[in-house]
Amino acid sequence: MQWAKVLGVGVGAAAFLGLGIILGHLAIPKGADPLVSQDLDLEVLNSVMGQLEASRIQENLRELSREPHLASSARDEALVQLLLQRWRDETSGLDAAETTTYEVLLSFPSQEQPNLVTVVDPNGNVFFSCRQREENLTGEQGGPDVVPPYAAYAPPGTPQGRLVYANRGSEEDFKELWTQGIELNGTIALTRYGGVGRGAKAVNAASYGVAGVLVYTDPADINDGQSLPNETFPHSWGLPPSGVERGSYFEYFGDPLTPYLPATHSSFRLDPASASGFPPIPSQPIGFEDAKVLLCNLQGNLAPDTWQGALGCDYRLGPGFRPDGEFQADSQVNMSVYNRLELRNSSNVLGIIRGAVEPDRYVLYGNHRDSWVHGAVDPSSGTAVLLELSRVLGTLLKKGTWRPRRSIVLASWGAEEFGLIGSTEFTEEFFSKLQERTVAYINVDISVFANASLRVQGTPPVQSVVFSSTKQIPAPGRGGLSIYDNWVQHFNRSSSVYGLVPSLGTLGAGSDYAPFLHFLGITSMDIAYTYDRSKTSARIYPTYHTAFDTFDYVDKFVDPGFSCHRAVAQTAGSVLLRLSDSLFLPLNISDYTETLRAFLQAAEQDLGALLGQHSISLGPLVSAVEKFEEAAAALSQRVLALQESSPDPLQVRMLNDQLMLLERTFLNPRAFPEERYYSHVLWVPRTGSVATFPGLANAYSRARDTAPGSAAWAEVQNQLSIVVAALEGATATLRPVTDL
Amino acid sequence: MQWAKVLGVGVGAAAFLGLGIILGHLAIPKGADPLVSQDLDLEVLNSVMGQLEASRIQENLRELSREPHLASSARDEALVQLLLQRWRDETSGLDAAETTTYEVLLSFPSQEQPNLVTVVDPNGNVFFSCRQREENLTGEQGGPDVVPPYAAYAPPGTPQGRLVYANRGSEEDFKELWTQGIELNGTIALTRYGGVGRGAKAVNAASYGVAGVLVYTDPADINDGQSLPNETFPHSWGLPPSGVERGSYFEYFGDPLTPYLPATHSSFRLDPASASGFPPIPSQPIGFEDAKVLLCNLQGNLAPDTWQGALGCDYRLGPGFRPDGEFQADSQVNMSVYNRLELRNSSNVLGIIRGAVEPDRYVLYGNHRDSWVHGAVDPSSGTAVLLELSRVLGTLLKKGTWRPRRSIVLASWGAEEFGLIGSTEFTEEFFSKLQERTVAYINVDISVFANASLRVQGTPPVQSVVFSSTKQIPAPGRGGLSIYDNWVQHFNRSSSVYGLVPSLGTLGAGSDYAPFLHFLGITSMDIAYTYDRSKTSARIYPTYHTAFDTFDYVDKFVDPGFSCHRAVAQTAGSVLLRLSDSLFLPLNISDYTETLRAFLQAAEQDLGALLGQHSISLGPLVSAVEKFEEAAAALSQRVLALQESSPDPLQVRMLNDQLMLLERTFLNPRAFPEERYYSHVLWVPRTGSVATFPGLANAYSRARDTAPGSAAWAEVQNQLSIVVAALEGATATLRPVTDL
C-alpha cells in the first residue's frame, strides 16, 4: 500500500504500460522480441502466479531429497547436473546455464575411525557409549551416504575429563560456573544448542580451560518438551531421541583458507594450521537420548532455573557423576573426535534470463543446494521452489511471450552448510561486476519451516515490493485472506508512517544473503513460510540438520499438499518479477528512515546519558538522520513527478541508479577491521542489547566500564563519525545528481 | 590516431552528430536547451580552443600570485571569494558554485620564536647562523605573509650535535655512513633534496639515531650547477643562493587526524600525539648558501662520487668540522625548531556545469589553490588556466549555445601543499557518489614547469583522448607543429600496438589526483608543459616552493607570452570537452593491455626464476592478462559495432558504464592494509626496481632474502592471487553483461 501511495507504481503500473511500450520501442536491443514490455505486465505476473504448481514443487522435492547430498558428494554433483539440465531445457530452460567450481576446505568425520563419546572409569573401562548414528526409523537413516553426526571444523582429539553442564555455552554461562567455584580446567562441557552460535560454545569453553564440548538439542527447546519415541517423528514432526543437529562450527563464512579471494585452484591459501575461526577444542553433537544419560547422572549444584530443560530430571552442574547414579563417581567422559579437513571441489550453478532493456542490471535469486543429509526442508524446499519458478519463467521465455526488462540470475550455491562457501566465493570472484549492477538479491533457502505465516527478513527498501506482492496472493488455507493479511496477524509492528504492518526481520548471516548484503552492500531479502509462534517455541523445525529431515517429513508434517511451498514460490516470484520488470525500481528507499529513526531513538534513550558524560554528542547523528530523511523523501517525490511526465529512458535509469546504489553507500570496508566481510555500517552484528547503530553500540559496550579518555571511548567517537559519514554519503547520493 | 582507429570517434565524431541529435531529442531532460548536441560538437570544441586567451591567463596569474596565499591564510580565503565570484558571474559563470570547508591539522613555524640553525662551540658561543628568511631580491621576499622556510609537520625541538653529510637521506645513504664506521647517534644530518621523499629523510635518519635533519637544494640538482647570485634569479630562472624549498614532511596524504573520515567539525580526530606519518625528529630546510658553509667545512672521509655536488668544494662525511676550517673542530650544529600544529579551516571551491543528457556522470577537473608563498608556478599557473577555461565554458553556457552531455565539476582544492588535504577530504566526504558517477579526473596543478613540451601522466585509458586532443592543437613556437608531434619528439616510447608514440607517465601521489586514483579508483591524469630534458637536469623548476616563485619569474623566465599556459588550457579543455560531450566515452580501455603485458614481461624476466624456485607460478597471471586482453579487444569491437548501428541511449549508457567502471574494478581496499588510501592494485607505490605489478614486486623484495616457506614468500603468493583476482574481476566487467 505504501508503495502505491508513495510511487504510484506496483499494482498500479498498468497506467505506465502504454508509455513503456512507446519508449521501449526505442530501447529494445537488436534481436530482442519487439513485444517485450517496458514495465511490469500484470497479465504476465498473474499468469506466472497461476502457473506455479504445488504438485510440481512436491515432485521436485521428492527428487532433490531422494538421497543425501552433502556438499561435494557424488549426489551433490548429480544435482548440479539436474539443475543444468532443467535450466538448459529447450522448452522450459533459461537463456544460459553454467557452473563455477571452487576448491574449498571442508571438514568430514573419518569413515575409518568414527567419532565416539563414552563414559569410562579410571581404568579405561567403558560404561556407556553414545550413539554413533541416528536410529534408522524410516529406513533412510542407515545408508552409507548418511554422514554421522559431527561438528564440522572441530579439530580431532581425544580429550577426557569430568563432565560439567554449561547450559548454552555462552560467556555468561561459563562465568556462572566459574562463579560457583566449579573447576573447569580439563573438563568436558555438555551444552545445549541455542543462545550462541555453534563455534562460540567451543571458543567460550576453551577460554575457561575446558577440554572438549558436547552439544545436544533439549526437547524443551525443539519439541515443546516432548521427548518420547511415540511423541516424535515419524509419529509427529518432533525430533526423535536419537536425532542430532549437525552443523558448521566455523566462526566466519566463506572458504576458510581464501578470505577475500575466490577459491580458484591457483589461489593463495592460508596454511590450515594458521587459519582462524575454527573451534579451538574437539566438539561433538549428540542426541538428547544420550544427553539425558549424561546429564541426569551429574552431581553438584542444581543448575539455575533457566538452565533446566525437559529431559525429566533435575539438571546439575557437575563436575562429574553422582555416586548414586548409573556411573561410578570417578567416571569421566571421553571424546574421540577424528574429523579431518579436506580440499574439495564445490560448484555453484548459475542460470540467466537476459534482460531486454537493461541487461546490465541483475536481479539475483538463489538458494544453496547442499544438505547435511537428505535435507528435504533445508535446503531442498527452497530448491524445489526455485526449480518450479524457473520452469514457469523459462516456459514463458521459450515461448517468446516474455522477457524481463532487467537480467535475472538464478543461482544454486554449493557448500552453504559449511559456511555460505559457494555464495561467498562467487561474490569474491565477481565483486566489481555484482556491486556495479545488482539491483537486489532474493534468498529462498528453507522455503517452508512451518505452515502458519510468511516471514521475510530484509533491508528496509524491500518492504514495499514484498508488501505489494503479498497483498495480491491468497494465503494457503485462509479462505481468500491474502498472504499479507495473514502475515500481519502473525508478525506485526506499529509503523509511524503506515500504521500496523507486517514486521520485516533483519538479516544476520544465517544463509547465502550474507555475502551479498554485508560484503557487497546489495539490497537483500530472505523469504519463507514459518510457525505460529503462539503454538510452538521450537527454536527451528525439529529435524533441522538431522537424518530425519526427509521428503516424508515435509509431505506429512511440514506442508501437506505443498500449498505453503506454492505460496512462497508466488511471493518470491512476484517480488522477482516486480524487481526485474518494473520501469521504476520498486524499492522504497524512504523506508530506511524508519529504521534510522528507531536506531537514533534507542541511542538517545539508552546510550545518550553516558555518552554525554563522556562529552560525546549525538547531535551530528541527529542531523545526519534528518538530512537523510529529507533527501529520501525528496527523491521519492522526484520519482513520482517523473512518472507523471513522459520520462525518457535515461532519466529513469538515472533515478533507478540512485535507488539501486543507496545500499552500497552504507558500505565501509575499513569500518570494522576485525570483522571478516562485514562492511555495511548499519548491519554489522551487534553484541549489545540496544537496537541501535551497531558499530556505535558495540564500541559503547566495550567502553562503558573504561575510564574517561580511554582508547575505547575514542573508538565510540570514531564509530559515531563512521556512521555519520556513511549517512551523509548516502544523503549525497540521494540528492539531485547535480547538487554540489 | 589509435582512438580513431579503434573506435572511429574522436576527430571523426562529426559523422555521429546527426544521429546524436536525433537520439538526443528523446533524451533531453525537460527544460534543457533543445539545441544541445548529443555528441561532441567539433564546432564548439574549435570555438573553445580559439577563445582561450594567453593574455587572460597572464592577468589571472598576476592576480592569483599577487600575494602569498598559504593554506588557510586571509589571502587564501580571499581567493576562495575570487573563485566564487568568477564561477557565479552572470555572463561567464557556471550553473552553481559552492565551498566545502574542513577543519584540518596544519603545521606552521612560530612567529614569536623563528626556527634557527647555528654553529656553536661547546660553550654555546654562536659562530654562524643560517638565514631565517630568504634574501629580499625583488621586494617580494620580505613581507609579513612570506612564511619563513620550514619543514611542515616536523616536530619542535632543539637538537645539537656534530654534523654529518648524508647525501639524499635514503636508507642506503645512512647505511653507507654506518658501513664507513661513522657514529651517527646524536648527530645532525645534512641532506639534499631529491631521491626520497622529504619525510623519509627524517624517518631514515632517526632509525640511525640522528637527532635532527637539515635539507638543502644542491645547485647540481636544480641549477645545472650554477650557484652565483648573478647566475640566478632575478638574472636567470635559477634558484638564488638563499632560496629554500619549503614542503610538507608528512608521510601520508589527507588530514593527518581524520584518515578515511571527512574532517568536518564534529568528526572523530586522532590525538595528534598518536597520529602517524609525522617526521620523528626536528627537520629544517636551508638554502645552499648556508649549506655550503656547513658542508665545505666538514671533516672526515671524502663522500662517494655520486654524493658530490656543485657547492665548489669536496663534500666530506663528517662527523664534525675540520680543524683548519671556519669553525672550531669541536663545534656542533644546533637546530632550534619551533613548529606547531594548528587546527585550521580550509575550503575547497566547487563549480558545476550540469550535464544535459547524463547529468549523473561527472567529469572532474581540479587544481589546488594554496601556495607556500606567492606560488606563481605552483599552483597559480594551473589555477590561472582553470579560470580561463571556466570563463570560456561559462560564457558559452550563459549564452545558451552549449551545455555538455555530462556534468562538469570544477574544483579549487585547499591545503594541497600540506598533503593533498582538500581533495582527500572531498573524496572521503563524497566517496560513494564520486565512485559511482565519475568518468575521469583531470588535474592541472603546475600547468607550466617549462616551455619545451607537453607532459602527461595518467592511467592507460586516458592516452587515447589525450592523443586525439593534442593532435589538433598547435605547439607554441613550433611553427604549426602539433602539441602531439612536439611531444613525441621529447618523450616517446615504442608501442607494440601503435609504433612510436608520446610516452605517458604514471601517477604517484604528487598532486590532488592521488585520492581520486588510489582511493576511489577513478581514471585520472595530470597535464603540464615541461622541460627539454636534454637541456636541463633540474629535478624541478628552480624556485619551487621558495619565495622566488613569483609572477615576474613566470612572466620573464618560465613562459613569456603565456603561450604554453594557453597550450595547456587548450589540451586540458579539449580533453575535458571530449570526456563530457562525446556520445561514447573516449577512454580506450584496451590501452591497459600494453601496461599489463609490460608488467608481465618484467615479472617473467626479473622475478620468474626465483619465483619458480619457490614453486610460485606466474601461469595464472599470464592467463589473466590474456583473458583481459581478449575481453578488452572484444569490448572495443562492440563499441565500434554499436557506433555503426543506431544505438539507443541505454545501449550507449551501458557500454559507457563498462568503460567508466573498469578502473574501479582494480580497487581492493584490503590488498595493502599498511598503505593508507592506496587500494588500486596496479598503482600502489612500488619500492623495487622492477617495473611490474607493484604488490607482487614489493612482496618479492621483502621475500627474496628469506627462507623458502617463510611468511614473506606466502605474501608473494597472496599478492599474486590478489592481482590475478583483480584482473579476472576486471575481465568479467568488460565481457558482455549477460555472460555468466
PDB file of N, CA, C and O in Angstrom, chain A residues 26-27 260 268 354 360 362 432-433 436-437 648 651 653-654 657 661 665 670 679 714 721 733 737-740, chain B residues 26-27 260 268 350 354 360 362 432-433 436-437 648 653-654 657 661 665 670 679 714 721 733 737-739:
ATOM      1  N   LEU A  26      12.199   2.189 -28.650  1.00  0.00           N
ATOM      2  CA  LEU A  26      13.492   2.775 -28.978  1.00  0.00           C
ATOM      3  C   LEU A  26      14.616   2.122 -28.208  1.00  0.00           C
ATOM      4  O   LEU A  26      15.771   2.244 -28.561  1.00  0.00           O
ATOM      5  N   ALA A  27      14.245   1.454 -27.134  1.00  0.00           N
ATOM      6  CA  ALA A  27      15.276   0.969 -26.220  1.00  0.00           C
ATOM      7  C   ALA A  27      15.565  -0.514 -26.374  1.00  0.00           C
ATOM      8  O   ALA A  27      16.468  -1.030 -25.766  1.00  0.00           O
ATOM      9  N   TYR A 260      38.522 -13.287   1.176  1.00  0.00           N
ATOM     10  CA  TYR A 260      38.564 -12.165   0.216  1.00  0.00           C
ATOM     11  C   TYR A 260      39.103 -12.553  -1.156  1.00  0.00           C
ATOM     12  O   TYR A 260      39.182 -11.700  -2.039  1.00  0.00           O
ATOM     13  N   PHE A 268      45.990 -18.241  -3.677  1.00  0.00           N
ATOM     14  CA  PHE A 268      46.756 -18.337  -2.431  1.00  0.00           C
ATOM     15  C   PHE A 268      45.874 -18.892  -1.322  1.00  0.00           C
ATOM     16  O   PHE A 268      44.742 -18.454  -1.148  1.00  0.00           O
ATOM     17  N   ARG A 354      18.313 -13.132 -19.923  1.00  0.00           N
ATOM     18  CA  ARG A 354      18.870 -11.832 -20.316  1.00  0.00           C
ATOM     19  C   ARG A 354      17.801 -10.752 -20.334  1.00  0.00           C
ATOM     20  O   ARG A 354      16.714 -10.957 -20.896  1.00  0.00           O
ATOM     21  N   ASP A 360      22.235  -5.098 -18.214  1.00  0.00           N
ATOM     22  CA  ASP A 360      23.321  -4.949 -17.227  1.00  0.00           C
ATOM     23  C   ASP A 360      22.811  -4.615 -15.847  1.00  0.00           C
ATOM     24  O   ASP A 360      23.571  -4.170 -14.979  1.00  0.00           O
ATOM     25  N   TYR A 362      21.051  -6.621 -12.738  1.00  0.00           N
ATOM     26  CA  TYR A 362      20.756  -8.010 -12.362  1.00  0.00           C
ATOM     27  C   TYR A 362      19.843  -8.076 -11.152  1.00  0.00           C
ATOM     28  O   TYR A 362      20.073  -7.402 -10.147  1.00  0.00           O
ATOM     29  N   SER A 432      33.272  -6.758  -8.405  1.00  0.00           N
ATOM     30  CA  SER A 432      33.010  -5.474  -9.070  1.00  0.00           C
ATOM     31  C   SER A 432      31.742  -5.520  -9.903  1.00  0.00           C
ATOM     32  O   SER A 432      30.883  -4.651  -9.808  1.00  0.00           O
ATOM     33  N   LYS A 433      31.658  -6.535 -10.717  1.00  0.00           N
ATOM     34  CA  LYS A 433      30.517  -6.657 -11.616  1.00  0.00           C
ATOM     35  C   LYS A 433      29.204  -6.732 -10.838  1.00  0.00           C
ATOM     36  O   LYS A 433      28.221  -6.067 -11.187  1.00  0.00           O
ATOM     37  N   GLU A 436      28.454  -3.310  -9.092  1.00  0.00           N
ATOM     38  CA  GLU A 436      28.053  -2.253 -10.013  1.00  0.00           C
ATOM     39  C   GLU A 436      26.641  -2.441 -10.547  1.00  0.00           C
ATOM     40  O   GLU A 436      25.990  -1.476 -10.915  1.00  0.00           O
ATOM     41  N   ARG A 437      26.180  -3.697 -10.644  1.00  0.00           N
ATOM     42  CA  ARG A 437      24.992  -3.956 -11.465  1.00  0.00           C
ATOM     43  C   ARG A 437      23.817  -4.602 -10.758  1.00  0.00           C
ATOM     44  O   ARG A 437      22.745  -4.713 -11.358  1.00  0.00           O
ATOM     45  N   ASP A 648      12.194   9.972 -20.266  1.00  0.00           N
ATOM     46  CA  ASP A 648      12.965   9.254 -21.280  1.00  0.00           C
ATOM     47  C   ASP A 648      13.752   8.164 -20.572  1.00  0.00           C
ATOM     48  O   ASP A 648      13.924   8.181 -19.351  1.00  0.00           O
ATOM     49  N   GLN A 651      16.508   9.156 -18.087  1.00  0.00           N
ATOM     50  CA  GLN A 651      16.038   9.757 -16.829  1.00  0.00           C
ATOM     51  C   GLN A 651      15.615   8.670 -15.845  1.00  0.00           C
ATOM     52  O   GLN A 651      15.896   8.748 -14.648  1.00  0.00           O
ATOM     53  N   ARG A 653      16.657   5.563 -15.865  1.00  0.00           N
ATOM     54  CA  ARG A 653      17.873   4.843 -15.484  1.00  0.00           C
ATOM     55  C   ARG A 653      18.627   5.582 -14.368  1.00  0.00           C
ATOM     56  O   ARG A 653      19.116   4.978 -13.420  1.00  0.00           O
ATOM     57  N   MET A 654      18.709   6.912 -14.528  1.00  0.00           N
ATOM     58  CA  MET A 654      19.479   7.686 -13.540  1.00  0.00           C
ATOM     59  C   MET A 654      18.828   7.616 -12.165  1.00  0.00           C
ATOM     60  O   MET A 654      19.507   7.457 -11.152  1.00  0.00           O
ATOM     61  N   ASP A 657      19.324   4.176 -10.738  1.00  0.00           N
ATOM     62  CA  ASP A 657      20.688   4.003 -10.220  1.00  0.00           C
ATOM     63  C   ASP A 657      20.805   4.577  -8.810  1.00  0.00           C
ATOM     64  O   ASP A 657      21.474   3.998  -7.947  1.00  0.00           O
ATOM     65  N   LEU A 661      21.795   2.040  -5.847  1.00  0.00           N
ATOM     66  CA  LEU A 661      23.102   2.188  -5.222  1.00  0.00           C
ATOM     67  C   LEU A 661      23.042   2.684  -3.781  1.00  0.00           C
ATOM     68  O   LEU A 661      24.066   2.746  -3.097  1.00  0.00           O
ATOM     69  N   THR A 665      26.060   2.689  -0.535  1.00  0.00           N
ATOM     70  CA  THR A 665      26.680   3.844   0.117  1.00  0.00           C
ATOM     71  C   THR A 665      26.901   3.602   1.613  1.00  0.00           C
ATOM     72  O   THR A 665      27.634   4.345   2.247  1.00  0.00           O
ATOM     73  N   ARG A 670      36.548  -0.338   5.752  1.00  0.00           N
ATOM     74  CA  ARG A 670      37.538  -0.070   6.799  1.00  0.00           C
ATOM     75  C   ARG A 670      36.900   0.206   8.159  1.00  0.00           C
ATOM     76  O   ARG A 670      37.590   0.537   9.118  1.00  0.00           O
ATOM     77  N   SER A 679      30.903  -5.106   6.193  1.00  0.00           N
ATOM     78  CA  SER A 679      31.263  -3.744   5.823  1.00  0.00           C
ATOM     79  C   SER A 679      30.073  -2.800   5.834  1.00  0.00           C
ATOM     80  O   SER A 679      30.245  -1.602   5.647  1.00  0.00           O
ATOM     81  N   ALA A 714      37.443   6.655  22.724  1.00  0.00           N
ATOM     82  CA  ALA A 714      37.808   7.254  21.434  1.00  0.00           C
ATOM     83  C   ALA A 714      37.176   6.458  20.295  1.00  0.00           C
ATOM     84  O   ALA A 714      36.679   7.026  19.315  1.00  0.00           O
ATOM     85  N   SER A 721      31.401   8.824  14.183  1.00  0.00           N
ATOM     86  CA  SER A 721      31.778   9.551  12.966  1.00  0.00           C
ATOM     87  C   SER A 721      31.638   8.679  11.724  1.00  0.00           C
ATOM     88  O   SER A 721      31.254   9.162  10.660  1.00  0.00           O
ATOM     89  N   THR A 733      24.152  10.915  -2.234  1.00  0.00           N
ATOM     90  CA  THR A 733      23.799  10.161  -3.443  1.00  0.00           C
ATOM     91  C   THR A 733      22.301  10.216  -3.734  1.00  0.00           C
ATOM     92  O   THR A 733      21.891   9.961  -4.857  1.00  0.00           O
ATOM     93  N   VAL A 737      21.338  14.818  -8.712  1.00  0.00           N
ATOM     94  CA  VAL A 737      22.711  14.443  -9.065  1.00  0.00           C
ATOM     95  C   VAL A 737      23.603  15.639  -9.372  1.00  0.00           C
ATOM     96  O   VAL A 737      24.819  15.513  -9.361  1.00  0.00           O
ATOM     97  N   THR A 738      23.021  16.786  -9.643  1.00  0.00           N
ATOM     98  CA  THR A 738      23.877  17.935  -9.915  1.00  0.00           C
ATOM     99  C   THR A 738      23.949  18.898  -8.735  1.00  0.00           C
ATOM    100  O   THR A 738      24.475  19.995  -8.852  1.00  0.00           O
ATOM    101  N   ASP A 739      23.441  18.470  -7.583  1.00  0.00           N
ATOM    102  CA  ASP A 739      23.663  19.262  -6.368  1.00  0.00           C
ATOM    103  C   ASP A 739      25.133  19.195  -5.982  1.00  0.00           C
ATOM    104  O   ASP A 739      25.726  18.119  -5.989  1.00  0.00           O
ATOM    105  N   LEU A 740      25.681  20.328  -5.620  1.00  0.00           N
ATOM    106  CA  LEU A 740      27.082  20.315  -5.181  1.00  0.00           C
ATOM    107  C   LEU A 740      27.134  19.923  -3.702  1.00  0.00           C
ATOM    108  O   LEU A 740      26.225  20.179  -2.954  1.00  0.00           O
TER     109      LEU A 740
ATOM    110  N   LEU B  26      15.154  12.685 -27.825  1.00  0.00           N
ATOM    111  CA  LEU B  26      14.343  11.880 -26.922  1.00  0.00           C
ATOM    112  C   LEU B  26      14.904  11.873 -25.528  1.00  0.00           C
ATOM    113  O   LEU B  26      14.229  11.551 -24.574  1.00  0.00           O
ATOM    114  N   ALA B  27      16.165  12.193 -25.443  1.00  0.00           N
ATOM    115  CA  ALA B  27      16.848  12.002 -24.162  1.00  0.00           C
ATOM    116  C   ALA B  27      17.022  13.286 -23.370  1.00  0.00           C
ATOM    117  O   ALA B  27      17.492  13.259 -22.256  1.00  0.00           O
ATOM    118  N   TYR B 260      40.405   8.546   6.416  1.00  0.00           N
ATOM    119  CA  TYR B 260      39.186   7.891   5.930  1.00  0.00           C
ATOM    120  C   TYR B 260      37.888   8.569   6.377  1.00  0.00           C
ATOM    121  O   TYR B 260      36.808   8.104   6.030  1.00  0.00           O
ATOM    122  N   PHE B 268      35.460  12.549  14.391  1.00  0.00           N
ATOM    123  CA  PHE B 268      36.441  11.977  15.312  1.00  0.00           C
ATOM    124  C   PHE B 268      37.851  12.317  14.842  1.00  0.00           C
ATOM    125  O   PHE B 268      38.164  12.205  13.675  1.00  0.00           O
ATOM    126  N   LEU B 350      33.905  24.520  -5.370  1.00  0.00           N
ATOM    127  CA  LEU B 350      33.402  23.608  -6.394  1.00  0.00           C
ATOM    128  C   LEU B 350      32.440  24.336  -7.304  1.00  0.00           C
ATOM    129  O   LEU B 350      31.576  25.085  -6.836  1.00  0.00           O
ATOM    130  N   ARG B 354      25.899  21.663 -15.280  1.00  0.00           N
ATOM    131  CA  ARG B 354      25.033  20.484 -15.277  1.00  0.00           C
ATOM    132  C   ARG B 354      24.978  19.839 -16.647  1.00  0.00           C
ATOM    133  O   ARG B 354      24.776  20.513 -17.653  1.00  0.00           O
ATOM    134  N   ASP B 360      24.213  12.772 -14.267  1.00  0.00           N
ATOM    135  CA  ASP B 360      24.801  11.974 -13.170  1.00  0.00           C
ATOM    136  C   ASP B 360      26.122  11.328 -13.575  1.00  0.00           C
ATOM    137  O   ASP B 360      26.594  10.409 -12.899  1.00  0.00           O
ATOM    138  N   TYR B 362      29.977  12.527 -14.049  1.00  0.00           N
ATOM    139  CA  TYR B 362      30.790  13.708 -13.767  1.00  0.00           C
ATOM    140  C   TYR B 362      32.162  13.608 -14.432  1.00  0.00           C
ATOM    141  O   TYR B 362      32.844  12.589 -14.306  1.00  0.00           O
ATOM    142  N   SER B 432      30.968   7.627  -2.081  1.00  0.00           N
ATOM    143  CA  SER B 432      30.067   6.786  -2.876  1.00  0.00           C
ATOM    144  C   SER B 432      29.621   7.484  -4.146  1.00  0.00           C
ATOM    145  O   SER B 432      29.674   6.921  -5.236  1.00  0.00           O
ATOM    146  N   LYS B 433      29.181   8.708  -3.986  1.00  0.00           N
ATOM    147  CA  LYS B 433      28.670   9.459  -5.129  1.00  0.00           C
ATOM    148  C   LYS B 433      29.737   9.625  -6.211  1.00  0.00           C
ATOM    149  O   LYS B 433      29.475   9.444  -7.406  1.00  0.00           O
ATOM    150  N   GLU B 436      30.569   6.187  -7.846  1.00  0.00           N
ATOM    151  CA  GLU B 436      29.510   5.676  -8.713  1.00  0.00           C
ATOM    152  C   GLU B 436      29.424   6.438 -10.034  1.00  0.00           C
ATOM    153  O   GLU B 436      28.972   5.899 -11.035  1.00  0.00           O
ATOM    154  N   ARG B 437      29.807   7.710 -10.030  1.00  0.00           N
ATOM    155  CA  ARG B 437      29.417   8.572 -11.155  1.00  0.00           C
ATOM    156  C   ARG B 437      30.548   9.227 -11.916  1.00  0.00           C
ATOM    157  O   ARG B 437      30.297   9.850 -12.940  1.00  0.00           O
ATOM    158  N   ASP B 648      20.527   2.968 -29.173  1.00  0.00           N
ATOM    159  CA  ASP B 648      19.600   3.740 -28.344  1.00  0.00           C
ATOM    160  C   ASP B 648      20.360   4.225 -27.121  1.00  0.00           C
ATOM    161  O   ASP B 648      21.433   3.714 -26.800  1.00  0.00           O
ATOM    162  N   ARG B 653      24.726   4.041 -22.855  1.00  0.00           N
ATOM    163  CA  ARG B 653      24.983   4.195 -21.429  1.00  0.00           C
ATOM    164  C   ARG B 653      25.596   2.927 -20.840  1.00  0.00           C
ATOM    165  O   ARG B 653      26.531   2.980 -20.043  1.00  0.00           O
ATOM    166  N   MET B 654      25.061   1.800 -21.243  1.00  0.00           N
ATOM    167  CA  MET B 654      25.553   0.542 -20.675  1.00  0.00           C
ATOM    168  C   MET B 654      27.006   0.292 -21.064  1.00  0.00           C
ATOM    169  O   MET B 654      27.816  -0.123 -20.232  1.00  0.00           O
ATOM    170  N   ASP B 657      29.186   2.698 -19.176  1.00  0.00           N
ATOM    171  CA  ASP B 657      29.374   2.280 -17.784  1.00  0.00           C
ATOM    172  C   ASP B 657      30.483   1.243 -17.683  1.00  0.00           C
ATOM    173  O   ASP B 657      31.280   1.258 -16.734  1.00  0.00           O
ATOM    174  N   LEU B 661      33.692   2.186 -15.441  1.00  0.00           N
ATOM    175  CA  LEU B 661      33.908   1.456 -14.193  1.00  0.00           C
ATOM    176  C   LEU B 661      35.105   0.513 -14.239  1.00  0.00           C
ATOM    177  O   LEU B 661      35.473  -0.067 -13.216  1.00  0.00           O
ATOM    178  N   THR B 665      37.355  -1.495 -10.983  1.00  0.00           N
ATOM    179  CA  THR B 665      37.474  -2.935 -10.722  1.00  0.00           C
ATOM    180  C   THR B 665      38.865  -3.301 -10.219  1.00  0.00           C
ATOM    181  O   THR B 665      39.065  -4.400  -9.715  1.00  0.00           O
ATOM    182  N   ARG B 670      41.421  -4.028   0.674  1.00  0.00           N
ATOM    183  CA  ARG B 670      42.064  -4.921   1.643  1.00  0.00           C
ATOM    184  C   ARG B 670      43.396  -5.465   1.144  1.00  0.00           C
ATOM    185  O   ARG B 670      44.023  -6.292   1.802  1.00  0.00           O
ATOM    186  N   SER B 679      44.606   1.692  -2.811  1.00  0.00           N
ATOM    187  CA  SER B 679      43.789   0.497  -2.997  1.00  0.00           C
ATOM    188  C   SER B 679      43.833  -0.013  -4.430  1.00  0.00           C
ATOM    189  O   SER B 679      43.300  -1.080  -4.713  1.00  0.00           O
ATOM    190  N   ALA B 714      54.918 -16.494   1.416  1.00  0.00           N
ATOM    191  CA  ALA B 714      53.457 -16.678   1.365  1.00  0.00           C
ATOM    192  C   ALA B 714      52.790 -15.388   0.910  1.00  0.00           C
ATOM    193  O   ALA B 714      51.842 -15.398   0.118  1.00  0.00           O
ATOM    194  N   SER B 721      47.889 -13.687  -6.149  1.00  0.00           N
ATOM    195  CA  SER B 721      46.457 -14.012  -6.217  1.00  0.00           C
ATOM    196  C   SER B 721      45.598 -12.754  -6.214  1.00  0.00           C
ATOM    197  O   SER B 721      44.568 -12.698  -6.883  1.00  0.00           O
ATOM    198  N   THR B 733      33.900  -7.682 -15.882  1.00  0.00           N
ATOM    199  CA  THR B 733      33.087  -6.476 -16.112  1.00  0.00           C
ATOM    200  C   THR B 733      33.180  -6.001 -17.552  1.00  0.00           C
ATOM    201  O   THR B 733      32.325  -5.242 -17.996  1.00  0.00           O
ATOM    202  N   VAL B 737      27.506  -8.050 -20.794  1.00  0.00           N
ATOM    203  CA  VAL B 737      26.936  -8.004 -19.438  1.00  0.00           C
ATOM    204  C   VAL B 737      26.091  -9.215 -19.079  1.00  0.00           C
ATOM    205  O   VAL B 737      25.839  -9.456 -17.901  1.00  0.00           O
ATOM    206  N   THR B 738      25.659  -9.986 -20.073  1.00  0.00           N
ATOM    207  CA  THR B 738      24.865 -11.162 -19.719  1.00  0.00           C
ATOM    208  C   THR B 738      25.666 -12.446 -19.835  1.00  0.00           C
ATOM    209  O   THR B 738      25.098 -13.532 -19.773  1.00  0.00           O
ATOM    210  N   ASP B 739      26.980 -12.321 -19.987  1.00  0.00           N
ATOM    211  CA  ASP B 739      27.824 -13.523 -19.901  1.00  0.00           C
ATOM    212  C   ASP B 739      27.833 -14.019 -18.468  1.00  0.00           C
ATOM    213  O   ASP B 739      27.976 -13.232 -17.537  1.00  0.00           O
TER     214      ASP B 739
END
